[in-house]
mmCIF file of N, CA and C in Angstrom:
data_model
loop_
_atom_site.group_PDB
_atom_site.id
_atom_site.type_symbol
_atom_site.label_atom_id
_atom_site.label_comp_id
_atom_site.label_asym_id
_atom_site.label_seq_id
_atom_site.Cartn_x
_atom_site.Cartn_y
_atom_site.Cartn_z
ATOM 1 N N MET A 1 -163.742 53.185 -34.430
ATOM 2 C CA MET A 1 -162.693 52.940 -35.182
ATOM 3 C C MET A 1 -162.709 51.463 -35.742
ATOM 4 N N SER A 2 -162.261 51.505 -37.209
ATOM 5 C CA SER A 2 -162.325 49.945 -37.677
ATOM 6 C C SER A 2 -161.142 49.251 -37.321
ATOM 7 N N ASP A 3 -161.148 48.071 -37.423
ATOM 8 C CA ASP A 3 -160.148 47.025 -37.230
ATOM 9 C C ASP A 3 -159.496 46.775 -38.525
ATOM 10 N N GLN A 4 -160.084 47.163 -39.469
ATOM 11 C CA GLN A 4 -159.381 47.058 -40.946
ATOM 12 C C GLN A 4 -158.350 47.860 -41.190
ATOM 13 N N PRO A 5 -157.143 47.411 -41.581
ATOM 14 C CA PRO A 5 -155.990 48.405 -41.910
ATOM 15 C C PRO A 5 -156.513 49.446 -42.973
ATOM 16 N N ALA A 6 -155.756 50.533 -42.991
ATOM 17 C CA ALA A 6 -155.923 51.580 -44.067
ATOM 18 C C ALA A 6 -155.731 50.907 -45.378
ATOM 19 N N PRO A 7 -156.328 51.277 -46.440
ATOM 20 C CA PRO A 7 -156.022 50.793 -47.804
ATOM 21 C C PRO A 7 -154.439 51.103 -48.143
ATOM 22 N N GLU A 8 -153.989 51.984 -47.704
ATOM 23 C CA GLU A 8 -152.491 52.316 -48.043
ATOM 24 C C GLU A 8 -151.702 51.075 -47.561
ATOM 25 N N ILE A 9 -152.060 50.709 -46.242
ATOM 26 C CA ILE A 9 -151.297 49.529 -45.655
ATOM 27 C C ILE A 9 -151.511 48.293 -46.438
ATOM 28 N N GLU A 10 -152.737 47.922 -46.726
ATOM 29 C CA GLU A 10 -153.064 46.699 -47.478
ATOM 30 C C GLU A 10 -152.442 46.884 -49.004
ATOM 31 N N LEU A 11 -152.347 47.895 -49.479
ATOM 32 C CA LEU A 11 -151.529 48.074 -50.832
ATOM 33 C C LEU A 11 -150.073 47.667 -50.665
ATOM 34 N N LEU A 12 -149.405 48.310 -49.520
ATOM 35 C CA LEU A 12 -147.995 48.051 -49.300
ATOM 36 C C LEU A 12 -147.639 46.509 -48.807
ATOM 37 N N ARG A 13 -148.583 45.985 -48.130
ATOM 38 C CA ARG A 13 -148.472 44.563 -47.648
ATOM 39 C C ARG A 13 -148.475 43.602 -48.981
ATOM 40 N N THR A 14 -149.365 43.993 -49.843
ATOM 41 C CA THR A 14 -149.482 43.216 -51.099
ATOM 42 C C THR A 14 -148.153 43.381 -51.867
ATOM 43 N N ALA A 15 -147.728 44.661 -52.007
ATOM 44 C CA ALA A 15 -146.367 44.884 -52.702
ATOM 45 C C ALA A 15 -145.191 44.209 -52.067
ATOM 46 N N TYR A 16 -145.089 44.159 -50.840
ATOM 47 C CA TYR A 16 -143.940 43.448 -50.174
ATOM 48 C C TYR A 16 -143.963 41.994 -50.435
ATOM 49 N N THR A 17 -145.209 41.418 -50.213
ATOM 50 C CA THR A 17 -145.505 39.941 -50.602
ATOM 51 C C THR A 17 -145.066 39.672 -51.950
ATOM 52 N N ALA A 18 -145.491 40.456 -52.916
ATOM 53 C CA ALA A 18 -145.319 40.130 -54.347
ATOM 54 C C ALA A 18 -143.639 40.314 -54.594
ATOM 55 N N PHE A 19 -143.150 41.299 -54.102
ATOM 56 C CA PHE A 19 -141.708 41.550 -54.138
ATOM 57 C C PHE A 19 -140.974 40.346 -53.731
ATOM 58 N N ASN A 20 -141.317 40.028 -52.498
ATOM 59 C CA ASN A 20 -140.466 38.718 -51.835
ATOM 60 C C ASN A 20 -140.702 37.357 -52.710
ATOM 61 N N ALA A 21 -141.681 37.424 -53.372
ATOM 62 C CA ALA A 21 -142.137 36.227 -54.297
ATOM 63 C C ALA A 21 -141.570 36.534 -55.579
ATOM 64 N N ARG A 22 -140.760 37.517 -55.772
ATOM 65 C CA ARG A 22 -140.224 37.956 -57.102
ATOM 66 C C ARG A 22 -141.286 37.945 -58.324
ATOM 67 N N ASP A 23 -142.663 38.574 -57.952
ATOM 68 C CA ASP A 23 -143.640 38.578 -58.958
ATOM 69 C C ASP A 23 -143.434 39.993 -59.295
ATOM 70 N N LEU A 24 -142.571 40.395 -60.051
ATOM 71 C CA LEU A 24 -142.407 41.615 -60.472
ATOM 72 C C LEU A 24 -143.621 42.402 -61.178
ATOM 73 N N ASP A 25 -144.369 41.567 -62.076
ATOM 74 C CA ASP A 25 -145.477 42.143 -62.677
ATOM 75 C C ASP A 25 -146.580 42.530 -61.701
ATOM 76 N N ALA A 26 -146.639 41.789 -60.675
ATOM 77 C CA ALA A 26 -147.775 42.097 -59.461
ATOM 78 C C ALA A 26 -147.272 43.424 -58.899
ATOM 79 N N VAL A 27 -146.083 43.501 -58.464
ATOM 80 C CA VAL A 27 -145.514 44.766 -57.691
ATOM 81 C C VAL A 27 -145.733 45.944 -58.782
ATOM 82 N N LEU A 28 -145.172 45.786 -59.749
ATOM 83 C CA LEU A 28 -145.300 46.987 -60.725
ATOM 84 C C LEU A 28 -146.666 47.500 -61.131
ATOM 85 N N ALA A 29 -147.500 46.610 -60.988
ATOM 86 C CA ALA A 29 -149.023 46.949 -61.265
ATOM 87 C C ALA A 29 -149.606 47.763 -60.181
ATOM 88 N N LEU A 30 -148.922 47.890 -58.997
ATOM 89 C CA LEU A 30 -149.308 48.626 -57.760
ATOM 90 C C LEU A 30 -148.599 49.958 -57.923
ATOM 91 N N MET A 31 -147.987 50.335 -58.993
ATOM 92 C CA MET A 31 -147.319 51.622 -58.970
ATOM 93 C C MET A 31 -147.812 52.486 -60.136
ATOM 94 N N THR A 32 -147.628 53.855 -59.892
ATOM 95 C CA THR A 32 -148.096 54.885 -60.868
ATOM 96 C C THR A 32 -147.168 54.891 -62.001
ATOM 97 N N PRO A 33 -147.673 55.417 -63.190
ATOM 98 C CA PRO A 33 -146.602 55.403 -64.396
ATOM 99 C C PRO A 33 -145.551 56.238 -64.223
ATOM 100 N N ASP A 34 -145.565 57.049 -63.331
ATOM 101 C CA ASP A 34 -144.457 57.979 -62.966
ATOM 102 C C ASP A 34 -143.651 57.646 -61.747
ATOM 103 N N VAL A 35 -143.723 56.495 -61.136
ATOM 104 C CA VAL A 35 -143.167 56.133 -59.998
ATOM 105 C C VAL A 35 -141.799 56.434 -59.888
ATOM 106 N N HIS A 36 -141.368 56.856 -58.801
ATOM 107 C CA HIS A 36 -139.980 57.330 -58.477
ATOM 108 C C HIS A 36 -139.347 56.468 -57.393
ATOM 109 N N TRP A 37 -138.462 55.685 -57.794
ATOM 110 C CA TRP A 37 -137.840 54.565 -56.873
ATOM 111 C C TRP A 37 -136.337 54.538 -56.619
ATOM 112 N N PRO A 38 -135.947 54.476 -55.496
ATOM 113 C CA PRO A 38 -134.495 54.487 -55.224
ATOM 114 C C PRO A 38 -133.628 53.389 -55.632
ATOM 115 N N ARG A 39 -132.519 53.394 -56.120
ATOM 116 C CA ARG A 39 -131.675 52.366 -56.500
ATOM 117 C C ARG A 39 -130.715 52.158 -55.293
ATOM 118 N N ALA A 40 -131.319 51.611 -54.275
ATOM 119 C CA ALA A 40 -130.537 51.535 -53.038
ATOM 120 C C ALA A 40 -129.244 50.684 -53.206
ATOM 121 N N PHE A 41 -129.296 49.651 -54.120
ATOM 122 C CA PHE A 41 -128.294 48.759 -54.421
ATOM 123 C C PHE A 41 -126.966 49.564 -55.182
ATOM 124 N N LYS A 42 -127.440 50.455 -55.981
ATOM 125 C CA LYS A 42 -126.509 51.067 -56.866
ATOM 126 C C LYS A 42 -126.449 52.724 -56.659
ATOM 127 N N GLY A 43 -127.379 53.334 -55.906
ATOM 128 C CA GLY A 43 -127.314 54.750 -55.879
ATOM 129 C C GLY A 43 -128.242 55.483 -57.050
ATOM 130 N N GLY A 44 -128.711 56.413 -56.655
ATOM 131 C CA GLY A 44 -129.723 57.260 -57.544
ATOM 132 C C GLY A 44 -131.139 56.786 -57.560
ATOM 133 N N PHE A 45 -131.868 57.153 -58.616
ATOM 134 C CA PHE A 45 -133.170 56.699 -58.605
ATOM 135 C C PHE A 45 -133.588 56.438 -60.088
ATOM 136 N N VAL A 46 -134.713 55.507 -60.204
ATOM 137 C CA VAL A 46 -135.360 55.246 -61.473
ATOM 138 C C VAL A 46 -136.657 55.836 -61.489
ATOM 139 N N HIS A 47 -137.155 55.897 -62.652
ATOM 140 C CA HIS A 47 -138.395 56.488 -62.849
ATOM 141 C C HIS A 47 -139.303 55.592 -63.873
ATOM 142 N N GLY A 48 -140.377 55.369 -63.415
ATOM 143 C CA GLY A 48 -141.284 54.614 -64.250
ATOM 144 C C GLY A 48 -141.121 52.986 -64.064
ATOM 145 N N PRO A 49 -142.363 52.240 -63.991
ATOM 146 C CA PRO A 49 -142.340 50.858 -63.839
ATOM 147 C C PRO A 49 -141.184 49.977 -64.692
ATOM 148 N N GLU A 50 -141.029 50.505 -65.893
ATOM 149 C CA GLU A 50 -140.086 49.545 -66.818
ATOM 150 C C GLU A 50 -138.651 49.815 -66.223
ATOM 151 N N GLU A 51 -138.246 51.125 -65.755
ATOM 152 C CA GLU A 51 -136.876 51.351 -65.117
ATOM 153 C C GLU A 51 -136.817 50.641 -63.723
ATOM 154 N N VAL A 52 -137.968 50.694 -63.111
ATOM 155 C CA VAL A 52 -137.936 49.930 -61.823
ATOM 156 C C VAL A 52 -137.656 48.371 -61.954
ATOM 157 N N ARG A 53 -138.362 47.849 -62.974
ATOM 158 C CA ARG A 53 -138.027 46.379 -63.340
ATOM 159 C C ARG A 53 -136.688 46.131 -63.714
ATOM 160 N N ALA A 54 -136.289 47.070 -64.577
ATOM 161 C CA ALA A 54 -134.800 46.815 -65.111
ATOM 162 C C ALA A 54 -133.829 46.974 -63.929
ATOM 163 N N TYR A 55 -133.995 47.793 -63.017
ATOM 164 C CA TYR A 55 -133.142 47.857 -61.687
ATOM 165 C C TYR A 55 -133.315 46.493 -60.815
ATOM 166 N N TRP A 56 -134.464 46.063 -60.693
ATOM 167 C CA TRP A 56 -134.687 44.815 -59.896
ATOM 168 C C TRP A 56 -134.141 43.612 -60.557
ATOM 169 N N VAL A 57 -134.169 43.510 -61.912
ATOM 170 C CA VAL A 57 -133.646 42.462 -62.619
ATOM 171 C C VAL A 57 -132.114 42.419 -62.339
ATOM 172 N N GLU A 58 -131.437 43.627 -62.445
ATOM 173 C CA GLU A 58 -130.000 43.909 -62.280
ATOM 174 C C GLU A 58 -129.628 43.489 -60.989
ATOM 175 N N GLN A 59 -130.421 44.062 -60.081
ATOM 176 C CA GLN A 59 -130.116 43.812 -58.502
ATOM 177 C C GLN A 59 -130.255 42.248 -58.219
ATOM 178 N N GLY A 60 -131.225 41.574 -58.908
ATOM 179 C CA GLY A 60 -131.381 40.138 -58.748
ATOM 180 C C GLY A 60 -130.400 39.225 -59.194
ATOM 181 N N SER A 61 -129.568 39.943 -60.240
ATOM 182 C CA SER A 61 -128.429 38.990 -60.689
ATOM 183 C C SER A 61 -127.232 39.005 -59.895
ATOM 184 N N GLU A 62 -127.300 39.982 -58.694
ATOM 185 C CA GLU A 62 -126.129 40.050 -57.835
ATOM 186 C C GLU A 62 -126.395 39.718 -56.488
ATOM 187 N N ILE A 63 -127.566 40.018 -55.941
ATOM 188 C CA ILE A 63 -127.934 39.819 -54.495
ATOM 189 C C ILE A 63 -129.453 39.182 -54.455
ATOM 190 N N SER A 64 -129.832 38.840 -53.271
ATOM 191 C CA SER A 64 -131.117 38.493 -52.941
ATOM 192 C C SER A 64 -131.573 39.211 -51.811
ATOM 193 N N ALA A 65 -132.621 40.042 -51.956
ATOM 194 C CA ALA A 65 -132.968 40.980 -50.807
ATOM 195 C C ALA A 65 -134.608 40.438 -50.365
ATOM 196 N N HIS A 66 -134.699 40.249 -49.191
ATOM 197 C CA HIS A 66 -135.996 39.942 -48.392
ATOM 198 C C HIS A 66 -136.456 40.966 -47.641
ATOM 199 N N ASN A 67 -137.663 41.537 -47.800
ATOM 200 C CA ASN A 67 -138.014 42.701 -47.042
ATOM 201 C C ASN A 67 -139.247 42.380 -46.410
ATOM 202 N N GLU A 68 -139.427 42.282 -45.067
ATOM 203 C CA GLU A 68 -140.470 41.974 -44.421
ATOM 204 C C GLU A 68 -141.039 43.340 -43.572
ATOM 205 N N PRO A 69 -142.043 43.755 -43.967
ATOM 206 C CA PRO A 69 -142.626 44.964 -43.159
ATOM 207 C C PRO A 69 -142.947 44.508 -41.676
ATOM 208 N N VAL A 70 -142.709 45.136 -40.762
ATOM 209 C CA VAL A 70 -143.056 44.885 -39.319
ATOM 210 C C VAL A 70 -143.743 45.772 -38.729
ATOM 211 N N ALA A 71 -143.839 47.258 -39.157
ATOM 212 C CA ALA A 71 -144.728 48.211 -38.740
ATOM 213 C C ALA A 71 -144.912 49.242 -39.711
ATOM 214 N N PHE A 72 -146.211 49.868 -39.603
ATOM 215 C CA PHE A 72 -146.666 50.829 -40.668
ATOM 216 C C PHE A 72 -147.117 52.107 -39.729
ATOM 217 N N HIS A 73 -146.776 53.299 -40.411
ATOM 218 C CA HIS A 73 -147.213 54.553 -39.671
ATOM 219 C C HIS A 73 -147.685 55.411 -40.579
ATOM 220 N N LEU A 74 -148.925 55.787 -40.514
ATOM 221 C CA LEU A 74 -149.489 56.817 -41.417
ATOM 222 C C LEU A 74 -149.115 58.110 -40.970
ATOM 223 N N GLU A 75 -148.593 59.074 -41.848
ATOM 224 C CA GLU A 75 -147.970 60.215 -41.225
ATOM 225 C C GLU A 75 -148.954 61.305 -41.560
ATOM 226 N N ASP A 76 -148.775 62.426 -40.982
ATOM 227 C CA ASP A 76 -149.729 63.541 -41.236
ATOM 228 C C ASP A 76 -149.877 64.137 -42.577
ATOM 229 N N ASP A 77 -148.696 64.047 -43.299
ATOM 230 C CA ASP A 77 -148.672 64.557 -44.749
ATOM 231 C C ASP A 77 -149.261 63.414 -45.685
ATOM 232 N N GLY A 78 -149.793 62.355 -45.339
ATOM 233 C CA GLY A 78 -150.272 61.347 -46.102
ATOM 234 C C GLY A 78 -149.257 60.376 -46.561
ATOM 235 N N GLN A 79 -148.058 60.373 -46.078
ATOM 236 C CA GLN A 79 -147.085 59.305 -46.566
ATOM 237 C C GLN A 79 -147.207 58.257 -45.489
ATOM 238 N N VAL A 80 -146.585 57.096 -45.821
ATOM 239 C CA VAL A 80 -146.736 56.042 -44.993
ATOM 240 C C VAL A 80 -145.149 55.476 -44.756
ATOM 241 N N LEU A 81 -144.783 55.544 -43.566
ATOM 242 C CA LEU A 81 -143.443 55.084 -43.186
ATOM 243 C C LEU A 81 -143.507 53.725 -42.589
ATOM 244 N N VAL A 82 -142.763 52.790 -43.285
ATOM 245 C CA VAL A 82 -142.774 51.173 -42.948
ATOM 246 C C VAL A 82 -141.483 51.074 -42.392
ATOM 247 N N LYS A 83 -141.470 50.166 -41.229
ATOM 248 C CA LYS A 83 -140.387 49.670 -40.609
ATOM 249 C C LYS A 83 -140.095 48.215 -41.226
ATOM 250 N N VAL A 84 -139.012 48.135 -41.846
ATOM 251 C CA VAL A 84 -138.879 46.725 -42.624
ATOM 252 C C VAL A 84 -137.651 46.116 -42.145
ATOM 253 N N HIS A 85 -137.857 44.774 -41.837
ATOM 254 C CA HIS A 85 -136.728 43.921 -41.564
ATOM 255 C C HIS A 85 -136.131 43.430 -42.812
ATOM 256 N N GLN A 86 -134.950 43.824 -43.181
ATOM 257 C CA GLN A 86 -134.341 43.420 -44.408
ATOM 258 C C GLN A 86 -133.138 42.601 -44.240
ATOM 259 N N VAL A 87 -133.173 41.506 -44.964
ATOM 260 C CA VAL A 87 -132.102 40.594 -45.040
ATOM 261 C C VAL A 87 -131.553 40.546 -46.567
ATOM 262 N N VAL A 88 -130.338 40.951 -46.819
ATOM 263 C CA VAL A 88 -129.688 40.866 -48.196
ATOM 264 C C VAL A 88 -128.693 39.783 -48.171
ATOM 265 N N ARG A 89 -128.800 38.867 -49.078
ATOM 266 C CA ARG A 89 -127.753 37.671 -49.287
ATOM 267 C C ARG A 89 -127.077 37.845 -50.546
ATOM 268 N N ASP A 90 -125.911 37.219 -50.748
ATOM 269 C CA ASP A 90 -125.171 37.106 -52.016
ATOM 270 C C ASP A 90 -125.951 35.938 -52.646
ATOM 271 N N LEU A 91 -125.378 35.553 -53.901
ATOM 272 C CA LEU A 91 -126.189 34.465 -54.635
ATOM 273 C C LEU A 91 -125.797 33.236 -53.876
ATOM 274 N N SER A 92 -124.761 33.165 -53.176
ATOM 275 C CA SER A 92 -124.267 31.803 -52.628
ATOM 276 C C SER A 92 -125.179 31.623 -51.276
ATOM 277 N N GLY A 93 -125.882 32.664 -50.903
ATOM 278 C CA GLY A 93 -126.837 32.583 -49.638
ATOM 279 C C GLY A 93 -126.127 33.209 -48.386
ATOM 280 N N ALA A 94 -124.920 33.764 -48.544
ATOM 281 C CA ALA A 94 -124.302 34.332 -47.338
ATOM 282 C C ALA A 94 -124.879 35.719 -47.133
ATOM 283 N N VAL A 95 -125.246 36.001 -45.718
ATOM 284 C CA VAL A 95 -125.885 37.216 -45.356
ATOM 285 C C VAL A 95 -124.974 38.362 -45.488
ATOM 286 N N LEU A 96 -125.303 39.368 -46.368
ATOM 287 C CA LEU A 96 -124.509 40.694 -46.434
ATOM 288 C C LEU A 96 -125.043 41.789 -45.512
ATOM 289 N N ALA A 97 -126.406 41.787 -45.127
ATOM 290 C CA ALA A 97 -127.010 42.806 -44.163
ATOM 291 C C ALA A 97 -128.304 42.026 -43.659
ATOM 292 N N ASN A 98 -128.393 42.446 -42.354
ATOM 293 C CA ASN A 98 -129.564 41.802 -41.740
ATOM 294 C C ASN A 98 -129.886 43.022 -40.721
ATOM 295 N N GLU A 99 -130.897 43.890 -41.071
ATOM 296 C CA GLU A 99 -131.099 45.171 -40.286
ATOM 297 C C GLU A 99 -132.599 45.479 -40.439
ATOM 298 N N HIS A 100 -132.818 46.585 -39.701
ATOM 299 C CA HIS A 100 -134.176 47.204 -39.983
ATOM 300 C C HIS A 100 -133.905 48.616 -40.736
ATOM 301 N N VAL A 101 -134.750 48.901 -41.620
ATOM 302 C CA VAL A 101 -134.553 50.195 -42.422
ATOM 303 C C VAL A 101 -136.037 50.750 -42.477
ATOM 304 N N GLY A 102 -136.016 52.128 -43.036
ATOM 305 C CA GLY A 102 -137.227 52.735 -43.026
ATOM 306 C C GLY A 102 -137.541 52.895 -44.500
ATOM 307 N N HIS A 103 -138.826 52.526 -44.952
ATOM 308 C CA HIS A 103 -139.147 52.916 -46.353
ATOM 309 C C HIS A 103 -140.451 53.896 -46.240
ATOM 310 N N ARG A 104 -140.308 55.038 -46.993
ATOM 311 C CA ARG A 104 -141.288 56.146 -46.824
ATOM 312 C C ARG A 104 -141.999 56.182 -48.248
ATOM 313 N N TYR A 105 -143.262 55.936 -48.240
ATOM 314 C CA TYR A 105 -143.899 55.813 -49.539
ATOM 315 C C TYR A 105 -145.034 56.998 -49.674
ATOM 316 N N THR A 106 -145.013 57.394 -50.894
ATOM 317 C CA THR A 106 -146.048 58.371 -51.304
ATOM 318 C C THR A 106 -147.101 57.533 -52.133
ATOM 319 N N ILE A 107 -148.296 57.699 -51.706
ATOM 320 C CA ILE A 107 -149.415 56.983 -52.483
ATOM 321 C C ILE A 107 -150.316 57.992 -53.139
ATOM 322 N N LYS A 108 -150.466 57.683 -54.505
ATOM 323 C CA LYS A 108 -151.414 58.617 -55.306
ATOM 324 C C LYS A 108 -152.482 57.742 -55.861
ATOM 325 N N ASP A 109 -153.713 58.111 -55.764
ATOM 326 C CA ASP A 109 -154.812 57.408 -56.346
ATOM 327 C C ASP A 109 -154.825 55.798 -56.272
ATOM 328 N N GLY A 110 -154.447 55.507 -54.927
ATOM 329 C CA GLY A 110 -154.461 54.107 -54.599
ATOM 330 C C GLY A 110 -153.184 53.300 -55.163
ATOM 331 N N LEU A 111 -152.222 53.989 -55.696
ATOM 332 C CA LEU A 111 -150.937 53.397 -56.181
ATOM 333 C C LEU A 111 -149.747 53.978 -55.507
ATOM 334 N N ILE A 112 -148.600 53.291 -55.627
ATOM 335 C CA ILE A 112 -147.324 53.703 -55.247
ATOM 336 C C ILE A 112 -146.781 54.777 -56.107
ATOM 337 N N GLN A 113 -146.602 56.045 -55.758
ATOM 338 C CA GLN A 113 -145.916 56.887 -56.584
ATOM 339 C C GLN A 113 -144.317 57.216 -56.350
ATOM 340 N N ALA A 114 -144.027 56.874 -55.074
ATOM 341 C CA ALA A 114 -142.577 57.026 -54.776
ATOM 342 C C ALA A 114 -142.352 56.395 -53.485
ATOM 343 N N MET A 115 -141.128 55.861 -53.364
ATOM 344 C CA MET A 115 -140.499 55.339 -52.168
ATOM 345 C C MET A 115 -139.168 55.909 -52.044
ATOM 346 N N LYS A 116 -138.841 56.296 -50.633
ATOM 347 C CA LYS A 116 -137.443 56.769 -50.250
ATOM 348 C C LYS A 116 -137.001 55.698 -49.098
ATOM 349 N N ILE A 117 -135.753 55.518 -49.005
ATOM 350 C CA ILE A 117 -135.213 54.917 -47.971
ATOM 351 C C ILE A 117 -134.736 56.009 -46.965
ATOM 352 N N CYS A 118 -135.174 55.801 -45.767
ATOM 353 C CA CYS A 118 -135.064 56.737 -44.763
ATOM 354 C C CYS A 118 -134.554 56.111 -43.242
ATOM 355 N N SER A 119 -134.321 57.036 -42.412
ATOM 356 C CA SER A 119 -133.983 56.644 -41.064
ATOM 357 C C SER A 119 -135.203 56.398 -40.486
ATOM 358 N N LEU A 120 -135.161 55.504 -39.390
ATOM 359 C CA LEU A 120 -136.375 55.296 -38.558
ATOM 360 C C LEU A 120 -136.259 56.168 -37.365
ATOM 361 N N PRO A 121 -137.339 56.752 -36.795
ATOM 362 C CA PRO A 121 -137.353 57.518 -35.658
ATOM 363 C C PRO A 121 -136.551 56.840 -34.386
ATOM 364 N N SER A 122 -135.823 57.759 -33.715
ATOM 365 C CA SER A 122 -135.156 56.894 -32.499
ATOM 366 C C SER A 122 -136.089 56.330 -31.593
ATOM 367 N N SER A 123 -137.399 56.844 -31.501
ATOM 368 C CA SER A 123 -138.299 56.270 -30.781
ATOM 369 C C SER A 123 -138.653 54.913 -31.226
ATOM 370 N N GLY A 124 -138.426 54.713 -32.447
ATOM 371 C CA GLY A 124 -138.914 53.363 -33.149
ATOM 372 C C GLY A 124 -140.324 53.391 -33.568
ATOM 373 N N LEU A 125 -140.593 52.379 -34.358
ATOM 374 C CA LEU A 125 -141.997 52.091 -34.808
ATOM 375 C C LEU A 125 -142.326 50.781 -34.111
ATOM 376 N N GLY A 126 -143.324 50.493 -33.443
ATOM 377 C CA GLY A 126 -143.637 49.285 -32.767
ATOM 378 C C GLY A 126 -143.941 48.221 -33.763
ATOM 379 N N ALA A 127 -144.132 46.978 -33.534
ATOM 380 C CA ALA A 127 -144.380 45.904 -34.345
ATOM 381 C C ALA A 127 -145.772 45.952 -34.649
#
């Protein structure tokens, strides 16, 4: 067994790093043209990189979110569940949320096709 992480994990690590740096172009370049993304901050979903960009710009005008992946689990159906330490602050820096959340990704042809926010298993995912 290789010590190298799966390509899907490397893709997602790169995406989180770019998101946290607010390099939207770099994150969007890692998505399929038909990406399906949750509007966690507002509800519903957006479709396609430009709608994701517009959502993130809107979100950034109201809050600042930092998402640090702490564990990855390759699922039998090909999806990847990521345990994320998420800290959300208002624009003055006050913490609105500090919690662990689940992000479940669908990867297609080496790009992110979809993300869903989900519950973490009660047994948890290790670090």
